[in-house]
Amino acid sequence: MNILTFDIEEWFHLLDNDSTRSEEQWKTYEVRIHENVDRILRILDDTGTRATFFIIGWVARTYPEVVRKIASRYEIGSHTMNHQLVWQQSPAEFRKDIDSSLKLLQDLTGRPVKAFRAPGFSIRKSERWAFETLAELGIEYDSSIFPAHHAHGGMPDYGPGAPALIEAGSHLIKEFPISTHEVGGRHLVYSGGGYFRLFPYPLIRRWMRQSPEYVMSYIHPRDLDAGQPMIKELPLHRKFKSYVNLAGAEAKLRRMLTDFKFTDLATASASIDWDGVRRIKL
């Protein structure tokens, strides 16, 4: 089972960086969301691929036409309202943010929103309360767990990177974690974001073939945008991670979608025997 997801945010929505932190700062940057989303839609059309789109509420409020264009053909999920790390918010702030994003997306699409992904995979074990909040707000399946160490979050002791049921108070959330591949005892992510751009495609293809039961891929519009400006205030290591191999990313994604069949979260969820997966009480 291969699942394709997109985190729909602008090229400047970089986390934990002072020059791109607030909505007032976002207004000063070049708008690239329209051409970047259109690029993604062309790729999906050309390859006949289904996908789930996790959308920032700020993008939906600022460019509602982008959301309507996506929602006319694809599944929509929430990527929060203001793209802030979960562990930088109180439970009350997190609830308000998610509630406002869900209401906005549902008003624009006319459909309930059942899927969620946290920015930067920033739900850690210390933020396990977030799952109960999500369930209470109507989220049925989540893709926020990064089952390895991550700069903005991560849950290394989650266990195998496979779907599971998370016990969230009196609720259950269907979890679709990010995929990893074990190399020398380390769990490496390869199927999305900067990791997807960094690794050569033959290696990605080999690791995918070695993981036929489950691969979760996540792509940002900026991952495919070789013409985006560089944010000069980033430290060198983040410049590398943010801009490495942009020029070849679209061709790499097209190859992957040609070599493998991908689907969206709703279709994948319907195909899983959830009574047979492991349950996790964080």
CSV table of C-alpha atoms in Angstrom, one decimal:
chain,number,residue,atom,x,y,z
A,1,MET,CA,0.0,0.0,0.0
A,2,ASN,CA,1.5,3.3,-1.2
A,3,ILE,CA,-0.1,6.5,0.0
A,4,LEU,CA,0.6,9.9,-1.5
A,5,THR,CA,0.1,13.1,0.5
A,6,PHE,CA,0.9,16.8,-0.1
A,7,ASP,CA,1.3,19.4,2.6
A,8,ILE,CA,-0.1,22.5,1.0
A,9,GLU,CA,1.8,25.5,2.3
A,10,GLU,CA,3.7,28.4,0.7
A,11,TRP,CA,7.4,28.1,-0.1
A,12,PHE,CA,8.2,30.4,2.9
A,13,HIS,CA,6.4,28.4,5.5
A,14,LEU,CA,9.5,27.2,7.2
A,15,LEU,CA,9.3,26.2,10.8
A,16,ASP,CA,11.3,27.5,13.8
A,17,ASN,CA,12.8,30.4,11.8
A,18,ASP,CA,12.5,34.0,13.0
A,19,SER,CA,12.1,35.6,9.6
A,20,THR,CA,9.2,33.3,8.5
A,21,ARG,CA,7.4,32.9,11.8
A,22,SER,CA,4.3,35.2,11.6
A,23,GLU,CA,1.4,36.0,9.4
A,24,GLU,CA,2.7,39.6,9.1
A,25,GLN,CA,6.0,38.3,7.7
A,26,TRP,CA,4.3,36.0,5.3
A,27,LYS,CA,2.6,38.9,3.6
A,28,THR,CA,6.0,40.3,2.5
A,29,TYR,CA,7.0,37.3,0.4
A,30,GLU,CA,6.4,36.4,-3.2
A,31,VAL,CA,3.2,34.4,-3.9
A,32,ARG,CA,4.0,31.0,-5.6
A,33,ILE,CA,1.1,28.8,-4.3
A,34,HIS,CA,-0.9,29.0,-7.6
A,35,GLU,CA,1.8,27.7,-9.9
A,36,ASN,CA,3.1,25.2,-7.4
A,37,VAL,CA,-0.4,23.6,-6.9
A,38,ASP,CA,-1.0,23.6,-10.6
A,39,ARG,CA,2.2,21.7,-11.1
A,40,ILE,CA,1.1,19.1,-8.6
A,41,LEU,CA,-2.3,18.7,-10.2
A,42,ARG,CA,-0.6,18.3,-13.7
A,43,ILE,CA,1.6,15.5,-12.3
A,44,LEU,CA,-1.4,13.7,-10.8
A,45,ASP,CA,-3.3,14.1,-14.0
A,46,ASP,CA,-0.4,12.8,-16.1
A,47,THR,CA,0.2,9.7,-13.8
A,48,GLY,CA,-3.5,9.0,-12.9
A,49,THR,CA,-2.7,9.2,-9.2
A,50,ARG,CA,-4.9,9.8,-6.2
A,51,ALA,CA,-3.6,11.8,-3.2
A,52,THR,CA,-4.6,13.5,0.0
A,53,PHE,CA,-3.9,17.2,0.5
A,54,PHE,CA,-3.2,18.6,4.0
A,55,ILE,CA,-3.9,22.3,3.7
A,56,ILE,CA,-2.9,25.2,6.0
A,57,GLY,CA,-5.9,27.2,7.0
A,58,TRP,CA,-4.0,30.4,6.2
A,59,VAL,CA,-3.6,29.3,2.6
A,60,ALA,CA,-7.3,28.4,2.5
A,61,ARG,CA,-8.4,31.8,3.9
A,62,THR,CA,-6.0,33.8,1.7
A,63,TYR,CA,-6.5,31.7,-1.5
A,64,PRO,CA,-9.8,29.9,-1.3
A,65,GLU,CA,-9.8,29.3,-5.0
A,66,VAL,CA,-6.8,27.0,-4.6
A,67,VAL,CA,-8.7,24.9,-2.0
A,68,ARG,CA,-11.8,24.6,-4.2
A,69,LYS,CA,-9.7,23.6,-7.2
A,70,ILE,CA,-8.0,20.8,-5.2
A,71,ALA,CA,-11.2,19.7,-3.4
A,72,SER,CA,-13.1,19.3,-6.6
A,73,ARG,CA,-11.0,16.2,-7.3
A,74,TYR,CA,-9.0,15.1,-4.2
A,75,GLU,CA,-9.3,14.4,-0.5
A,76,ILE,CA,-8.7,17.4,1.9
A,77,GLY,CA,-7.1,17.3,5.3
A,78,SER,CA,-6.0,19.9,7.9
A,79,HIS,CA,-2.4,21.0,8.3
A,80,THR,CA,-3.5,23.4,11.1
A,81,MET,CA,-4.6,27.0,10.7
A,82,ASN,CA,-1.3,28.9,11.2
A,83,HIS,CA,1.4,26.3,10.7
A,84,GLN,CA,2.9,26.4,14.2
A,85,LEU,CA,4.6,23.6,16.1
A,86,VAL,CA,2.3,21.7,18.4
A,87,TRP,CA,4.7,21.7,21.3
A,88,GLN,CA,4.9,25.5,21.1
A,89,GLN,CA,1.2,25.8,21.9
A,90,SER,CA,-1.0,25.1,25.0
A,91,PRO,CA,-3.8,22.5,24.6
A,92,ALA,CA,-6.3,25.4,24.5
A,93,GLU,CA,-4.4,27.2,21.7
A,94,PHE,CA,-4.0,24.0,19.8
A,95,ARG,CA,-7.8,23.2,20.0
A,96,LYS,CA,-8.7,26.7,18.8
A,97,ASP,CA,-6.2,26.5,15.9
A,98,ILE,CA,-7.5,23.1,14.7
A,99,ASP,CA,-11.1,23.9,15.2
A,100,SER,CA,-10.8,27.1,13.1
A,101,SER,CA,-9.0,25.3,10.3
A,102,LEU,CA,-11.6,22.5,10.2
A,103,LYS,CA,-14.5,24.9,10.0
A,104,LEU,CA,-12.8,26.9,7.3
A,105,LEU,CA,-12.0,23.9,5.1
A,106,GLN,CA,-15.4,22.4,5.6
A,107,ASP,CA,-17.1,25.7,4.7
A,108,LEU,CA,-15.0,25.9,1.5
A,109,THR,CA,-15.4,22.2,0.4
A,110,GLY,CA,-18.9,21.4,1.7
A,111,ARG,CA,-17.5,18.2,3.2
A,112,PRO,CA,-16.3,17.0,6.6
A,113,VAL,CA,-12.6,17.0,7.1
A,114,LYS,CA,-11.4,13.7,8.7
A,115,ALA,CA,-7.6,13.8,8.2
A,116,PHE,CA,-4.8,15.8,9.9
A,117,ARG,CA,-1.1,16.2,9.9
A,118,ALA,CA,0.9,18.4,12.4
A,119,PRO,CA,3.5,20.8,11.0
A,120,GLY,CA,7.0,19.4,11.4
A,121,PHE,CA,5.5,16.1,12.8
A,122,SER,CA,5.5,17.9,16.1
A,123,ILE,CA,3.3,15.7,18.1
A,124,ARG,CA,5.7,14.0,20.5
A,125,LYS,CA,4.8,11.7,23.4
A,126,SER,CA,4.7,14.7,25.6
A,127,GLU,CA,1.9,16.1,23.4
A,128,ARG,CA,-0.2,12.9,23.3
A,129,TRP,CA,-3.1,15.0,24.6
A,130,ALA,CA,-3.3,16.4,21.0
A,131,PHE,CA,-4.8,13.1,19.7
A,132,GLU,CA,-7.7,13.3,22.1
A,133,THR,CA,-8.3,16.9,20.9
A,134,LEU,CA,-8.2,15.8,17.3
A,135,ALA,CA,-10.7,13.0,17.9
A,136,GLU,CA,-13.1,15.3,19.8
A,137,LEU,CA,-13.0,17.7,16.8
A,138,GLY,CA,-13.9,14.9,14.3
A,139,ILE,CA,-10.5,13.8,13.0
A,140,GLU,CA,-10.6,10.0,12.2
A,141,TYR,CA,-7.1,9.5,10.8
A,142,ASP,CA,-3.8,11.2,11.4
A,143,SER,CA,-0.4,11.2,9.7
A,144,SER,CA,1.6,13.2,12.3
A,145,ILE,CA,3.9,10.6,13.7
A,146,PHE,CA,7.5,10.5,12.6
A,147,PRO,CA,8.8,7.2,14.0
A,148,ALA,CA,12.4,8.4,14.3
A,149,HIS,CA,14.2,11.5,15.6
A,150,HIS,CA,13.2,14.7,13.9
A,151,ALA,CA,14.3,18.3,14.3
A,152,HIS,CA,10.8,19.5,15.2
A,153,GLY,CA,9.3,16.4,16.8
A,154,GLY,CA,9.5,12.7,16.2
A,155,MET,CA,8.5,9.6,18.2
A,156,PRO,CA,11.4,7.2,17.9
A,157,ASP,CA,9.7,4.6,20.2
A,158,TYR,CA,6.5,4.4,18.1
A,159,GLY,CA,7.7,1.1,16.8
A,160,PRO,CA,7.4,-0.2,13.2
A,161,GLY,CA,6.4,2.5,10.7
A,162,ALA,CA,3.0,0.9,9.9
A,163,PRO,CA,-0.6,1.9,10.5
A,164,ALA,CA,-1.9,1.5,14.0
A,165,LEU,CA,-4.8,2.6,16.2
A,166,ILE,CA,-4.0,5.2,18.8
A,167,GLU,CA,-6.0,5.2,22.0
A,168,ALA,CA,-7.0,8.8,22.6
A,169,GLY,CA,-9.1,8.9,25.7
A,170,SER,CA,-12.4,7.2,24.9
A,171,HIS,CA,-11.6,7.6,21.1
A,172,LEU,CA,-9.5,5.7,18.6
A,173,ILE,CA,-7.5,7.5,15.9
A,174,LYS,CA,-6.2,5.7,12.8
A,175,GLU,CA,-2.6,6.5,12.5
A,176,PHE,CA,-0.6,6.5,9.3
A,177,PRO,CA,3.0,7.3,10.3
A,178,ILE,CA,5.8,8.3,8.0
A,179,SER,CA,7.8,5.4,6.5
A,180,THR,CA,11.3,4.5,7.4
A,181,HIS,CA,13.9,2.1,6.2
A,182,GLU,CA,16.4,0.5,8.6
A,183,VAL,CA,20.1,0.8,7.8
A,184,GLY,CA,22.7,-0.3,10.3
A,185,GLY,CA,20.2,-0.1,13.1
A,186,ARG,CA,19.1,3.4,12.2
A,187,HIS,CA,15.6,4.2,10.8
A,188,LEU,CA,16.0,6.5,7.8
A,189,VAL,CA,13.1,8.4,6.2
A,190,TYR,CA,13.3,8.5,2.5
A,191,SER,CA,9.8,9.0,1.0
A,192,GLY,CA,9.1,12.7,1.4
A,193,GLY,CA,10.3,16.3,1.9
A,194,GLY,CA,14.0,17.0,1.9
A,195,TYR,CA,14.8,13.2,2.4
A,196,PHE,CA,13.0,12.5,-0.9
A,197,ARG,CA,15.1,15.2,-2.6
A,198,LEU,CA,18.3,14.1,-1.0
A,199,PHE,CA,18.4,10.3,-1.8
A,200,PRO,CA,18.9,9.2,-5.5
A,201,TYR,CA,15.9,7.7,-7.1
A,202,PRO,CA,17.3,4.2,-7.6
A,203,LEU,CA,17.8,3.9,-3.8
A,204,ILE,CA,14.3,5.2,-3.1
A,205,ARG,CA,12.9,2.7,-5.6
A,206,ARG,CA,14.9,-0.2,-4.0
A,207,TRP,CA,13.7,0.7,-0.5
A,208,MET,CA,10.1,1.0,-1.7
A,209,ARG,CA,10.3,-2.5,-3.2
A,210,GLN,CA,11.6,-3.8,0.1
A,211,SER,CA,8.5,-2.2,1.8
A,212,PRO,CA,5.6,-3.5,-0.2
A,213,GLU,CA,3.1,-3.4,2.6
A,214,TYR,CA,3.2,0.3,3.4
A,215,VAL,CA,4.9,3.5,2.2
A,216,MET,CA,3.7,7.0,3.2
A,217,SER,CA,5.0,9.7,0.9
A,218,TYR,CA,4.7,13.4,1.8
A,219,ILE,CA,5.6,16.2,-0.6
A,220,HIS,CA,5.5,20.0,-0.2
A,221,PRO,CA,4.8,22.3,-3.2
A,222,ARG,CA,8.2,23.9,-2.5
A,223,ASP,CA,9.9,20.5,-2.9
A,224,LEU,CA,9.1,20.7,-6.6
A,225,ASP,CA,9.8,24.4,-7.1
A,226,ALA,CA,13.3,24.9,-8.5
A,227,GLY,CA,12.7,28.6,-9.1
A,228,GLN,CA,11.8,29.7,-5.5
A,229,PRO,CA,13.9,32.4,-3.9
A,230,MET,CA,16.3,31.5,-1.1
A,231,ILE,CA,15.5,32.6,2.5
A,232,LYS,CA,18.9,34.2,3.3
A,233,GLU,CA,18.5,34.1,7.1
A,234,LEU,CA,18.5,30.3,7.3
A,235,PRO,CA,21.7,28.7,8.8
A,236,LEU,CA,23.8,26.7,6.4
A,237,HIS,CA,22.5,23.3,7.4
A,238,ARG,CA,18.9,24.4,6.9
A,239,LYS,CA,19.7,26.0,3.5
A,240,PHE,CA,21.1,22.6,2.4
A,241,LYS,CA,18.0,20.7,3.6
A,242,SER,CA,15.6,23.2,2.2
A,243,TYR,CA,17.1,23.6,-1.3
A,244,VAL,CA,19.1,20.5,-2.1
A,245,ASN,CA,18.2,18.8,-5.4
A,246,LEU,CA,15.2,21.0,-6.2
A,247,ALA,CA,15.9,20.9,-9.9
A,248,GLY,CA,15.4,17.2,-10.3
A,249,ALA,CA,12.5,16.7,-7.8
A,250,GLU,CA,9.6,16.9,-10.3
A,251,ALA,CA,11.2,14.3,-12.6
A,252,LYS,CA,11.9,12.1,-9.6
A,253,LEU,CA,8.3,12.3,-8.4
A,254,ARG,CA,7.0,11.5,-11.9
A,255,ARG,CA,9.2,8.4,-12.0
A,256,MET,CA,8.0,7.2,-8.6
A,257,LEU,CA,4.4,7.6,-9.6
A,258,THR,CA,5.0,5.8,-12.8
A,259,ASP,CA,6.9,2.9,-11.2
A,260,PHE,CA,4.5,2.5,-8.3
A,261,LYS,CA,0.7,2.8,-7.7
A,262,PHE,CA,-0.3,5.3,-5.1
A,263,THR,CA,-3.6,6.2,-3.5
A,264,ASP,CA,-5.1,8.6,-1.0
A,265,LEU,CA,-5.7,8.1,2.8
A,266,ALA,CA,-9.5,7.5,2.5
A,267,THR,CA,-9.0,4.7,0.0
A,268,ALA,CA,-6.1,3.2,2.1
A,269,SER,CA,-8.1,3.4,5.3
A,270,ALA,CA,-11.0,1.6,3.7
A,271,SER,CA,-8.8,-1.3,2.6
A,272,ILE,CA,-7.3,-1.9,6.1
A,273,ASP,CA,-8.6,-4.4,8.6
A,274,TRP,CA,-8.4,-2.1,11.6
A,275,ASP,CA,-9.4,-4.9,14.0
A,276,GLY,CA,-6.1,-6.6,13.1
A,277,VAL,CA,-3.6,-3.7,13.6
A,278,ARG,CA,-1.8,-3.0,16.8
A,279,ARG,CA,-3.2,-0.6,19.4
A,280,ILE,CA,-1.0,2.0,20.9
A,281,LYS,CA,-1.6,3.8,24.2
A,282,LEU,CA,0.9,6.6,24.3
